[in-house]
XYZ file of C-alpha atoms in Angstrom:
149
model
C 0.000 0.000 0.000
C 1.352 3.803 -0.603
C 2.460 6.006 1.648
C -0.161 8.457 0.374
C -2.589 5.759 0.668
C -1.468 5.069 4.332
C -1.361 8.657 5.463
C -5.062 8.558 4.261
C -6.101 5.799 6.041
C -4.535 7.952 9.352
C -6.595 10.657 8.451
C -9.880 8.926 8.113
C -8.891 7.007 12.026
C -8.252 10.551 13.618
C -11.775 12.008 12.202
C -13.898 8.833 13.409
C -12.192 8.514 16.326
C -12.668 11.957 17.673
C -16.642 11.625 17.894
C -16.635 8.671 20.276
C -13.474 10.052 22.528
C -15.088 13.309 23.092
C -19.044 11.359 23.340
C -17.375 8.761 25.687
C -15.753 11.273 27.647
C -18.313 13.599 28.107
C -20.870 10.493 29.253
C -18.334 9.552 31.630
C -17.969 13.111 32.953
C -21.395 13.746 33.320
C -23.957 10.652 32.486
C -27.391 12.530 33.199
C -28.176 13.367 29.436
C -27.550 9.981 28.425
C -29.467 7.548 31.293
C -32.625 10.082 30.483
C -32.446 9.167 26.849
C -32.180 5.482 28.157
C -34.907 5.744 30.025
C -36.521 7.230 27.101
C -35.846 4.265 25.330
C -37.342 2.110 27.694
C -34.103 0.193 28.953
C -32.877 -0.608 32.468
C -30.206 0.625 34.396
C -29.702 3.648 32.956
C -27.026 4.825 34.775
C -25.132 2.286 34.537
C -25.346 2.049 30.754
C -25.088 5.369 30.199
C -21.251 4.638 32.179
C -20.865 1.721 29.970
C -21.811 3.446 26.995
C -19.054 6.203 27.761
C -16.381 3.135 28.587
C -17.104 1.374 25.536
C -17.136 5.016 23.390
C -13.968 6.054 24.782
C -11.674 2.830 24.372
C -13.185 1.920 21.428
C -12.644 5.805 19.606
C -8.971 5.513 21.461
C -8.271 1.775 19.619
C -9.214 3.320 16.228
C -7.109 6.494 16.699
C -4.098 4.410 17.243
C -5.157 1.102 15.139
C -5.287 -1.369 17.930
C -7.436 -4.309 17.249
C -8.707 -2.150 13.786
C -10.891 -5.121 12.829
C -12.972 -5.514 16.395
C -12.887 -2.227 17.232
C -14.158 -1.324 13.499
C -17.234 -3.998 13.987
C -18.195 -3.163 17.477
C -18.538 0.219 16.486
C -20.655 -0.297 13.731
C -22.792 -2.341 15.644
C -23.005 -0.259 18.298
C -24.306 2.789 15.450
C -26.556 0.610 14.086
C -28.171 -0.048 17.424
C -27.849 3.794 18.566
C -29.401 4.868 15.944
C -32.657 2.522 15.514
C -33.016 2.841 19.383
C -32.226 6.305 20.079
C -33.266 8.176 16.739
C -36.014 6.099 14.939
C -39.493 7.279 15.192
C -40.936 10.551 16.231
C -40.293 12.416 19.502
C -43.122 13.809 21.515
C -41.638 16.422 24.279
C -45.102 17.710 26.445
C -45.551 21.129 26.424
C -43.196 22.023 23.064
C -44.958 23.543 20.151
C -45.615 21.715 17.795
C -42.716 23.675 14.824
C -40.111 22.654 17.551
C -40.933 19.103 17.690
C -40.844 19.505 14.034
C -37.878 20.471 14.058
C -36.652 17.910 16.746
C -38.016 15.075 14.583
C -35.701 16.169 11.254
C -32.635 16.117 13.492
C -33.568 13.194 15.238
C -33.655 11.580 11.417
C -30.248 13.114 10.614
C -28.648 11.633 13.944
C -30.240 7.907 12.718
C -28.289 8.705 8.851
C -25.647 9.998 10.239
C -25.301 6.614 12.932
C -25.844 4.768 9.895
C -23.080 6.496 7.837
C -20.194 5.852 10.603
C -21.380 2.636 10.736
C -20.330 2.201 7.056
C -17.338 3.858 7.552
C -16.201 1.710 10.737
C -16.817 -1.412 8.357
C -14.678 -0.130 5.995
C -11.721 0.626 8.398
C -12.403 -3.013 10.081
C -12.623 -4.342 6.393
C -9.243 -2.418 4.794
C -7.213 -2.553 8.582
C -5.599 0.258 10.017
C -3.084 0.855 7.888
C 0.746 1.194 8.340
C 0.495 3.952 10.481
C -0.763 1.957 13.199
C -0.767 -0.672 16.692
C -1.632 -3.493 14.397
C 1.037 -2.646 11.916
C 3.546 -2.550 14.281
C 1.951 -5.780 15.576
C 2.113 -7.388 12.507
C -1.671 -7.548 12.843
C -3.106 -5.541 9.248
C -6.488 -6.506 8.306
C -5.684 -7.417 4.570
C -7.364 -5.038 1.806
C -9.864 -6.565 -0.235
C -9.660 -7.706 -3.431
């Protein structure tokens, strides 16, 4: 693989990584927002998946930055977007006492947060599909996800 195609392959790690370092951090910081959306959704234990959800965001976003275990890291976050998205941005959003243009309004971002979920999910597939390049854990490893054919 080139350099140039390597260097790329850095790039695209740093820019998905950031979004679940910075989510995971900030749910670990301060899990509120996140068990009330849980609870929203009708699971159990908010709190304490809210945590988990932070964990999981933060070491997973931090294995892709550096390509350590590309593959499972790339996989688990796509599932985990998948999921996300169906269960926290499918269907419409009712908030009591909002007018009824701001739930509008909620509702179209609410579908852009389910296409965007769904997006990264394609994009963590690809990066668990091509490997993490030679800039990487897994390069150093000796550990490269070969690139398909």
């Amino acid at each position: 693989m080139s350099t140039t195609n390597n260097a790329l392959i850095l790039l695209a790690r740093i820019l998905l990584s950031v979004i679940f370092i910075t989510s995971g951090f900030g749910k670990l910081a301060d899990p509120a927002g996140t068990a009330s959306m849980i609870t929203g959704a009708g699971l159990p234990a908010a709190t304490g998946l809210a945590y988990l959800a932070g964990l999981f965001e933060l070491v997973a976003g931090l294995a892709i930055l550096v390509g350590f275990q590309t593959k499972i890291a790339g996989w688990a976050l796509a599932v985990f977007c998948v999921f996300t998205g169906l269960a926290f941005h499918s269907g419409t959003i009712a908030v009591p006492g909002w007018p009824e243009p701001a739930l509008g309004w909620i509702n179209a971002l609410n579908g852009i947060m389910m296409m965007k979920n769904f997006t990264l999910a394609g994009a963590y597939i690809l990066i668990a599909t091509v490997g993490a390049g030679a800039y990487s854990i897994d390069a150093r490893r000796g550990t490269r996800a070969p690139l398909a054919a």
